[in-house]
Coordinates of C-alpha atoms in Angstrom, one line a residue:
X186 CA 231.3 41.7 -55.5
X187 CA 229.7 44.7 -57.3
X188 CA 230.9 48.4 -56.4
X189 CA 227.4 48.8 -55.0
X190 CA 227.6 45.9 -52.9
X191 CA 231.3 46.7 -51.7
X192 CA 230.2 50.1 -50.7
X193 CA 227.0 48.7 -48.8
X194 CA 229.3 46.2 -47.0
X195 CA 231.5 49.0 -45.7
X196 CA 228.6 50.8 -44.4
X197 CA 227.5 47.5 -42.5
X198 CA 231.1 46.9 -41.3
X199 CA 231.6 50.8 -39.8
X200 CA 228.0 50.5 -38.2
X201 CA 227.5 46.9 -36.8
X202 CA 227.7 45.6 -33.5
X203 CA 231.4 44.6 -33.5
X204 CA 232.8 46.9 -36.2
X205 CA 236.1 46.6 -37.4
X206 CA 238.0 43.7 -35.9
X207 CA 241.8 43.8 -37.6
X208 CA 243.8 44.8 -34.4
X209 CA 240.9 43.2 -31.7
X210 CA 242.3 39.9 -30.0
X211 CA 239.0 38.2 -30.2
X212 CA 237.4 38.3 -33.6
X213 CA 233.5 37.8 -33.9
X214 CA 232.9 37.9 -37.4
X215 CA 234.4 34.8 -38.8
X216 CA 231.3 32.8 -39.5
X217 CA 230.4 31.4 -43.0
X218 CA 226.7 30.9 -44.0
X219 CA 227.5 27.2 -44.2
X220 CA 228.3 27.1 -40.6
X221 CA 225.5 29.5 -39.6
X222 CA 223.1 26.9 -41.0
X223 CA 224.8 24.2 -39.3
X224 CA 224.6 25.8 -35.7
X225 CA 221.0 26.8 -36.5
X226 CA 220.0 22.9 -37.5
X227 CA 222.0 21.4 -34.6
X228 CA 219.7 23.6 -32.2
X229 CA 216.4 23.8 -34.1
X230 CA 216.2 20.2 -35.4
X231 CA 217.3 18.4 -32.4
X232 CA 214.3 19.4 -30.3
X233 CA 211.8 19.7 -33.2
X234 CA 212.3 16.0 -34.6
X235 CA 212.0 14.1 -31.3
X236 CA 208.5 15.4 -30.8
X237 CA 206.7 15.8 -34.3
X238 CA 205.9 11.9 -34.9
X239 CA 204.0 12.3 -31.2
X240 CA 202.1 15.3 -32.8
X241 CA 200.6 12.9 -35.2
X242 CA 199.8 10.2 -32.7
X243 CA 197.0 10.2 -30.3
X244 CA 196.3 13.2 -28.0
X245 CA 193.4 11.9 -26.4
X246 CA 190.3 9.7 -26.4
X247 CA 186.6 9.8 -27.0
X248 CA 183.8 7.3 -26.5
X249 CA 181.1 6.5 -29.2
X250 CA 178.2 5.7 -27.3
X251 CA 175.3 3.5 -28.9
X252 CA 173.0 4.9 -26.8
X253 CA 171.9 1.8 -24.6
X254 CA 173.7 1.8 -21.8
X255 CA 176.3 -0.9 -22.7
X256 CA 180.0 -0.8 -22.7
X257 CA 181.4 1.9 -25.2
X258 CA 184.2 1.1 -27.4
X259 CA 187.5 3.5 -26.6
X260 CA 189.5 4.8 -29.7
X261 CA 192.3 6.6 -30.0
X262 CA 192.3 9.7 -32.3
X263 CA 194.8 12.4 -33.3
X264 CA 195.1 14.8 -36.0
X265 CA 197.0 12.4 -38.2
X266 CA 199.3 12.3 -40.9
X267 CA 197.8 14.6 -43.4
X268 CA 197.3 17.7 -41.4
X269 CA 200.2 17.3 -39.5
X270 CA 202.1 17.0 -42.7
X271 CA 200.5 20.0 -44.3
X272 CA 201.2 22.0 -41.5
X273 CA 204.7 20.9 -41.0
X274 CA 205.3 22.1 -44.4
X275 CA 203.5 25.3 -44.1
X276 CA 204.9 26.5 -41.1
X277 CA 208.7 25.8 -42.9
X278 CA 207.4 27.8 -45.9
X279 CA 205.9 30.7 -43.5
X280 CA 209.5 30.1 -41.6
X281 CA 211.2 31.0 -44.4
X282 CA 209.1 34.1 -45.2
X283 CA 209.7 35.5 -41.5
X284 CA 213.3 34.6 -41.9
X285 CA 213.8 37.0 -44.8
X286 CA 211.6 39.6 -43.3
X287 CA 214.3 39.7 -40.2
X288 CA 217.3 39.3 -42.3
X289 CA 216.1 42.2 -44.1
X290 CA 215.9 44.4 -41.0
X291 CA 219.2 43.1 -39.8
X292 CA 220.8 44.5 -42.7
X293 CA 219.2 47.7 -42.5
X294 CA 220.3 48.1 -38.9
X295 CA 223.5 46.1 -38.5
X296 CA 223.7 47.4 -34.6
X297 CA 221.1 44.8 -33.9
X298 CA 222.5 42.1 -32.3
X299 CA 219.7 40.3 -30.8
X300 CA 215.9 40.5 -30.1
X301 CA 216.2 43.1 -27.6
X302 CA 218.0 45.5 -29.7
X303 CA 215.5 45.2 -32.0
X304 CA 212.7 45.6 -29.7
X305 CA 214.3 48.8 -28.6
X306 CA 214.4 50.2 -32.5
X307 CA 210.3 49.2 -32.6
X308 CA 208.8 49.8 -29.2
X309 CA 211.5 51.5 -27.3
X310 CA 213.5 51.0 -23.9
X311 CA 210.5 48.5 -22.7
X312 CA 210.3 46.5 -26.0
X313 CA 214.5 46.0 -25.3
X314 CA 213.8 44.8 -21.9
X315 CA 210.7 42.2 -22.7
X316 CA 212.5 41.1 -25.7
X317 CA 215.6 40.3 -24.2
X318 CA 214.2 38.9 -21.1
X319 CA 212.1 36.6 -23.4
X320 CA 215.4 36.0 -25.3
X321 CA 216.9 34.9 -22.0
X322 CA 214.3 32.6 -20.6
X323 CA 213.7 30.9 -23.8
X324 CA 217.2 30.1 -24.0
X325 CA 217.7 29.1 -20.5
X326 CA 214.6 26.5 -21.0
X327 CA 216.2 25.3 -24.1
X328 CA 219.1 24.5 -22.2
X329 CA 217.2 22.9 -19.8
X330 CA 215.6 20.6 -22.2
X331 CA 218.6 19.5 -23.9
X332 CA 219.8 18.4 -20.5
X333 CA 217.1 16.3 -19.9
X334 CA 217.8 14.9 -23.5
X335 CA 221.4 14.1 -22.5
X336 CA 220.0 12.7 -19.1
X337 CA 217.6 10.5 -20.9
X338 CA 220.5 9.2 -23.0
X339 CA 222.8 8.5 -20.6
X340 CA 219.9 6.7 -18.4
X341 CA 219.4 4.7 -21.1
X342 CA 223.0 3.9 -22.1
X343 CA 224.1 3.3 -18.8
X344 CA 220.6 1.0 -17.8
X345 CA 219.8 3.8 -14.8
X346 CA 223.0 2.7 -13.4
X347 CA 223.1 6.5 -11.7
X348 CA 220.6 8.8 -10.2
X349 CA 219.0 10.9 -12.9
X350 CA 220.0 13.9 -10.9
X351 CA 223.4 12.7 -10.6
X352 CA 223.5 12.0 -14.5
X353 CA 221.8 15.3 -15.3
X354 CA 224.6 17.0 -13.1
X355 CA 227.2 15.4 -15.5
X356 CA 225.7 16.3 -18.4
X357 CA 225.2 20.0 -17.2
X358 CA 229.0 20.6 -16.2
X359 CA 229.9 19.2 -19.8
X360 CA 227.3 21.6 -21.6
X361 CA 228.9 24.5 -19.4
X362 CA 232.5 23.6 -21.3
X363 CA 230.8 23.3 -24.5
X364 CA 229.5 26.9 -24.0
X365 CA 232.5 28.7 -22.8
X366 CA 234.5 29.6 -26.0
X367 CA 233.5 33.1 -26.5
X368 CA 232.9 33.6 -30.2
X369 CA 230.4 31.3 -32.4
X370 CA 233.3 30.8 -34.8
X371 CA 235.3 28.4 -32.1
X372 CA 231.6 26.2 -31.8
X373 CA 231.2 26.0 -35.5
X374 CA 232.6 22.7 -36.1
X375 CA 230.9 21.4 -33.2
X376 CA 227.7 22.7 -35.3
X377 CA 228.7 20.4 -38.3
X378 CA 229.3 17.4 -35.8
X379 CA 226.1 18.0 -33.9
X380 CA 224.4 18.3 -37.3
X381 CA 225.7 14.9 -38.2
X382 CA 224.6 13.4 -35.2
X383 CA 221.2 14.4 -35.1
X384 CA 220.6 13.2 -38.5
X385 CA 222.3 10.0 -38.0
X386 CA 220.1 9.7 -34.7
X387 CA 217.1 10.3 -36.8
X388 CA 218.1 8.0 -39.8
X389 CA 218.7 5.1 -37.0
X390 CA 215.5 5.7 -35.1
X391 CA 213.1 5.1 -38.4
X392 CA 215.4 2.2 -39.1
X393 CA 214.5 1.1 -35.4
X394 CA 210.8 1.6 -36.1
X395 CA 210.6 -0.3 -38.9
X396 CA 212.5 -3.4 -38.1
X397 CA 210.4 -3.6 -34.6
X398 CA 207.4 -2.1 -35.1
X399 CA 204.2 -1.6 -32.5
X400 CA 202.2 -4.4 -33.0
X401 CA 199.0 -2.6 -31.4
X402 CA 199.6 0.6 -33.5
X403 CA 196.8 2.9 -34.7
X404 CA 197.4 5.0 -37.5
X405 CA 194.8 7.8 -38.8
X406 CA 194.9 9.8 -41.8
X407 CA 192.6 12.9 -40.2
X408 CA 190.7 12.5 -37.1
X409 CA 188.6 15.4 -36.2
X410 CA 189.2 16.8 -32.5
X411 CA 188.0 19.4 -30.5
X412 CA 190.3 22.7 -30.4
X413 CA 192.1 22.2 -27.0
X414 CA 193.3 18.6 -28.4
X415 CA 194.0 19.9 -32.4
X416 CA 196.1 22.6 -31.0
X417 CA 198.1 20.2 -28.2
X418 CA 198.7 18.0 -31.4
X419 CA 200.4 21.1 -33.7
X420 CA 202.4 22.5 -30.9
X421 CA 205.0 20.1 -32.1
X422 CA 205.2 21.5 -35.6
X423 CA 204.7 25.3 -34.6
X424 CA 207.5 25.4 -32.4
X425 CA 209.8 23.0 -34.4
X426 CA 211.0 26.1 -36.4
X427 CA 211.9 28.4 -33.2
X428 CA 214.6 30.8 -34.4
X429 CA 215.3 33.2 -31.4
X430 CA 219.2 34.0 -31.9
X431 CA 219.4 34.6 -35.9
X432 CA 220.3 37.8 -35.2
X433 CA 223.5 36.6 -32.9
X434 CA 224.3 34.6 -35.4
X435 CA 224.2 37.0 -38.6
X436 CA 226.4 39.4 -36.2
X437 CA 229.1 37.1 -36.3
X438 CA 228.9 36.5 -39.7
X439 CA 231.8 37.4 -42.1
X440 CA 229.4 38.2 -45.0
X441 CA 226.1 39.0 -43.4
X442 CA 224.3 39.6 -46.8
X443 CA 224.8 35.7 -47.1
X444 CA 222.6 35.0 -44.1
X445 CA 219.4 33.8 -46.6
X446 CA 221.4 31.3 -47.6
X447 CA 221.6 29.7 -44.3
X448 CA 218.3 30.3 -43.8
X449 CA 217.2 28.2 -47.1
X450 CA 219.4 25.7 -46.2
X451 CA 218.1 25.3 -42.5
X452 CA 214.4 25.9 -43.8
X453 CA 214.4 23.0 -46.5
X454 CA 216.6 20.5 -44.6
X455 CA 214.6 20.7 -41.4
X456 CA 211.0 20.5 -43.2
X457 CA 212.1 17.7 -45.4
X458 CA 213.4 16.3 -42.7
X459 CA 210.7 16.6 -40.1
X460 CA 208.2 15.5 -42.7
X461 CA 210.2 12.1 -43.6
X462 CA 211.0 11.4 -40.1
X463 CA 207.4 12.1 -38.8
X464 CA 205.6 10.2 -41.1
X465 CA 207.8 7.2 -40.9
X466 CA 207.9 6.8 -37.2
X467 CA 204.2 7.5 -36.8
X468 CA 203.5 4.6 -39.7
X469 CA 205.9 2.0 -37.7
X470 CA 204.6 3.0 -34.0
X471 CA 201.6 4.7 -34.4
X472 CA 199.5 5.8 -31.5
X473 CA 202.1 4.1 -29.2
X474 CA 204.8 6.8 -30.2
X475 CA 205.8 8.9 -27.3
X476 CA 207.6 12.2 -26.9
X477 CA 210.7 12.2 -27.5
X478 CA 210.1 9.6 -29.7
X479 CA 213.3 7.4 -29.2
X480 CA 211.6 6.2 -26.0
X481 CA 209.2 4.3 -28.2
X482 CA 212.0 2.3 -29.8
X483 CA 213.0 -1.4 -28.7
X484 CA 215.7 -1.3 -26.0
X485 CA 218.4 -2.0 -28.4
X486 CA 217.6 0.5 -30.8
X487 CA 216.4 3.1 -28.5
X488 CA 220.1 2.8 -26.8
X489 CA 221.5 3.0 -30.0
X490 CA 219.8 6.4 -31.3
X491 CA 220.2 8.1 -27.9
X492 CA 224.3 7.3 -28.6
X493 CA 224.1 8.7 -32.1
X494 CA 221.9 11.8 -30.6
X495 CA 224.1 12.1 -27.5
X496 CA 226.8 14.9 -29.1
X497 CA 223.8 16.7 -30.4
X498 CA 222.1 17.3 -27.0
X499 CA 225.3 18.3 -25.6
X500 CA 226.2 20.9 -28.3
X501 CA 223.1 22.2 -28.3
X502 CA 222.2 22.8 -24.9
X503 CA 225.9 24.4 -25.0
X504 CA 224.9 26.5 -27.8
X505 CA 221.5 27.7 -25.9
X506 CA 223.7 28.5 -22.8
X507 CA 226.1 30.5 -24.9
X508 CA 223.1 32.4 -26.5
X509 CA 221.9 33.5 -23.1
X510 CA 225.2 34.7 -21.9
X511 CA 226.2 36.2 -25.2
X512 CA 223.0 38.7 -25.1
X513 CA 224.1 39.9 -21.6
X514 CA 227.7 40.4 -22.1
X515 CA 227.5 42.1 -25.3
X516 CA 224.8 44.2 -23.2
X517 CA 227.5 45.2 -20.8
X518 CA 230.5 45.4 -22.7
X519 CA 229.5 46.8 -26.2
X520 CA 232.2 48.7 -27.7
X521 CA 234.4 48.5 -24.7
X522 CA 237.8 46.4 -24.9
X523 CA 236.4 44.1 -22.5
X524 CA 234.3 42.8 -25.4
X525 CA 237.3 42.1 -28.0
X526 CA 240.5 41.8 -25.8
X527 CA 241.7 39.0 -23.1
X528 CA 240.8 40.9 -20.1
X529 CA 240.8 39.2 -17.1
X530 CA 237.1 40.9 -15.9
X531 CA 236.1 40.5 -19.5
X532 CA 236.6 36.6 -19.4
X533 CA 235.4 36.3 -15.6
X534 CA 232.2 38.0 -16.4
X535 CA 232.0 35.8 -19.5
X536 CA 232.6 32.4 -17.4
X537 CA 230.1 33.5 -14.6
X538 CA 227.7 33.8 -17.2
X539 CA 227.9 30.9 -19.1
X540 CA 228.1 29.2 -15.9
X541 CA 224.7 30.7 -14.3
X542 CA 223.1 30.1 -17.3
X543 CA 223.7 25.9 -17.3
X544 CA 223.4 26.2 -13.4
X545 CA 219.6 27.7 -13.7
X546 CA 218.7 25.6 -16.6
X547 CA 219.9 22.5 -14.3
X548 CA 217.9 23.6 -11.4
X549 CA 214.8 24.1 -13.3
X550 CA 215.2 20.9 -15.2
X551 CA 216.0 19.1 -11.7
X552 CA 213.6 20.7 -9.2
X553 CA 211.0 21.4 -11.6
X554 CA 208.4 18.7 -12.2
X555 CA 206.5 20.2 -14.8
X556 CA 209.6 21.6 -16.4
X557 CA 208.6 20.5 -20.1
X558 CA 205.1 22.4 -19.7
X559 CA 207.1 25.3 -18.5
X560 CA 209.1 25.1 -21.7
X561 CA 206.0 24.7 -23.8
X562 CA 204.6 28.0 -22.1
X563 CA 208.1 30.0 -22.7
X564 CA 207.7 28.7 -26.7
X565 CA 204.5 29.8 -26.4
X566 CA 205.3 33.4 -25.2
X567 CA 208.2 33.9 -27.2
X568 CA 209.0 31.6 -29.9
X569 CA 205.8 32.6 -31.4
X570 CA 207.0 36.1 -31.7
X571 CA 210.3 35.4 -32.4
X572 CA 210.2 32.9 -35.2
X573 CA 206.8 34.7 -36.6
X574 CA 204.9 37.3 -35.4
X575 CA 207.6 40.2 -34.8
X576 CA 208.9 39.9 -38.5
X577 CA 205.3 41.3 -39.3
X578 CA 206.7 44.5 -37.1
X579 CA 210.0 44.2 -38.7
X580 CA 208.7 45.0 -41.9
X581 CA 206.3 47.6 -41.1
X582 CA 208.7 49.5 -39.3
X583 CA 211.2 49.7 -42.2
X584 CA 208.6 50.4 -44.8
X585 CA 207.3 53.1 -42.8
X586 CA 210.7 54.8 -41.3
X587 CA 213.2 54.0 -44.4
X588 CA 210.4 54.1 -47.4
X589 CA 208.2 57.2 -47.0
X590 CA 206.2 56.8 -44.0
X591 CA 202.2 56.3 -44.4
X592 CA 202.6 56.4 -47.9
X593 CA 204.9 53.4 -48.3
X594 CA 202.4 51.4 -46.3
X595 CA 199.8 52.4 -48.6
X596 CA 201.8 51.8 -51.5
X597 CA 203.0 48.3 -51.1
X598 CA 199.7 47.4 -49.3
X599 CA 200.4 43.6 -50.0
X600 CA 203.8 43.7 -48.1
X601 CA 201.3 45.6 -45.4
X602 CA 198.7 43.0 -45.6
X603 CA 201.0 40.2 -45.1
X604 CA 202.8 41.7 -42.1
X605 CA 199.8 42.5 -40.6
X606 CA 198.7 38.7 -41.0
X607 CA 202.1 37.7 -39.5
X608 CA 201.3 39.7 -36.7
X609 CA 198.3 38.2 -36.2
X610 CA 199.5 34.3 -36.6
X611 CA 202.2 35.1 -33.9
X612 CA 199.5 36.5 -31.2
X613 CA 197.1 33.6 -32.2
X614 CA 200.0 31.0 -31.5
X615 CA 201.0 32.7 -28.3
X616 CA 197.5 33.1 -27.0
X617 CA 196.5 29.4 -27.9
X618 CA 199.5 27.5 -27.1
X619 CA 199.9 29.3 -23.7
X620 CA 196.0 28.5 -23.0
X621 CA 197.1 24.8 -24.1
X622 CA 200.4 24.9 -22.0
X623 CA 198.2 25.8 -18.7
X624 CA 195.9 23.3 -19.3
X625 CA 198.4 20.5 -19.5
X626 CA 199.9 21.5 -16.1
X627 CA 196.6 21.8 -14.6
X628 CA 195.5 18.5 -15.7
X629 CA 198.9 16.9 -14.6
X630 CA 198.1 18.0 -11.3
X631 CA 194.8 17.3 -11.2
X632 CA 195.6 13.7 -12.2
X633 CA 198.3 13.3 -9.7
X634 CA 201.1 12.9 -12.6
X635 CA 203.2 15.2 -11.4
X636 CA 206.6 13.6 -10.0
X637 CA 209.4 15.1 -7.4
X638 CA 211.9 17.3 -7.5
X639 CA 215.1 16.1 -7.7
X640 CA 214.1 12.6 -7.8
X641 CA 216.0 9.7 -9.1

């Protein structure tokens, strides 16, 4: 490390959220960039991979009327392979760009621990509360989504041997235990296991799809659609890169300046994996592929892939719950001994927070029949900003306050333009995604497809 880098590292150490830790009982800053990458892959790839093949598949039907009052042909249509693949790659590159803006912002402001802290710097007290609440909602809904994946896995492996709600409760209890370690360093090896688990799950799913392809599948390279149908099909790729806790992860790194190495690893792995998995599964299963894709495999292969992915669903759910608890815990005890010492109050509050995050996720997942659509709404409202839009505000804020105010924005007009376009993209995804998700809920109720709460 050069003398300049050492000096910058010392300044960061003095002002960051956890400060010096040599004499602390609980030391947070223990993560290497490799394990940050594993933790991010474990959480993000889990949800994205299983929904992407469905984004390539049919999202509706249309009738071609020959104008003579005779029977019409019903054809399944979707965005197809080409647009979905291009979008997946583009969003991966875009996500890497916004990750760079986020990392730079964190290095410039070491006291930022989460999106709420960033919101306070840019938008004031209201920004802190809005972004903090948004992070917690998204994390809890993410926990619920993983709980449902775990329940599906247990139901498949047990041939529905127990009521689905009972299996959900069992998986929730295990998820709570995974979330309990106070530091992400304690969970780092679980991140590696989780990454191996979801990778193996995807490889086995591709093999299973190839061994037993759908005979009646329909495959489309490109198909025109209405705006609603098209955006419905691309919500999978859009939210497959959702990064809502990168600040929290960087805060627990030994060397925060290495954070971009983790971001590169995540985006390269996720983009390549998403592209290969979604194309292979869609080619073999076509328009019949469901979401999650594992449900479209034969019974034997579905069990095999769910078994392989079970560890990932469990660990990812624990990571989401840990994130929600960590945000509140640091907010309560920042700079106090309860944050870094083994005090009764510290451990009591931490345990309650982890339990509350998991319990709320369980209640939502079990009691709300349209929970999956609510997850989409939360992703539209928050993930669109956390992953894409708000990064533009990070760049504008630092260029203005750290580099010469208005003159810097004019002088660096290229960066200013990219930042404004990034904000605009986040706003568009937020509005369009929310519209599509709400319309899905309305249509589900209208069609009678909504189930009952706490049903088996």
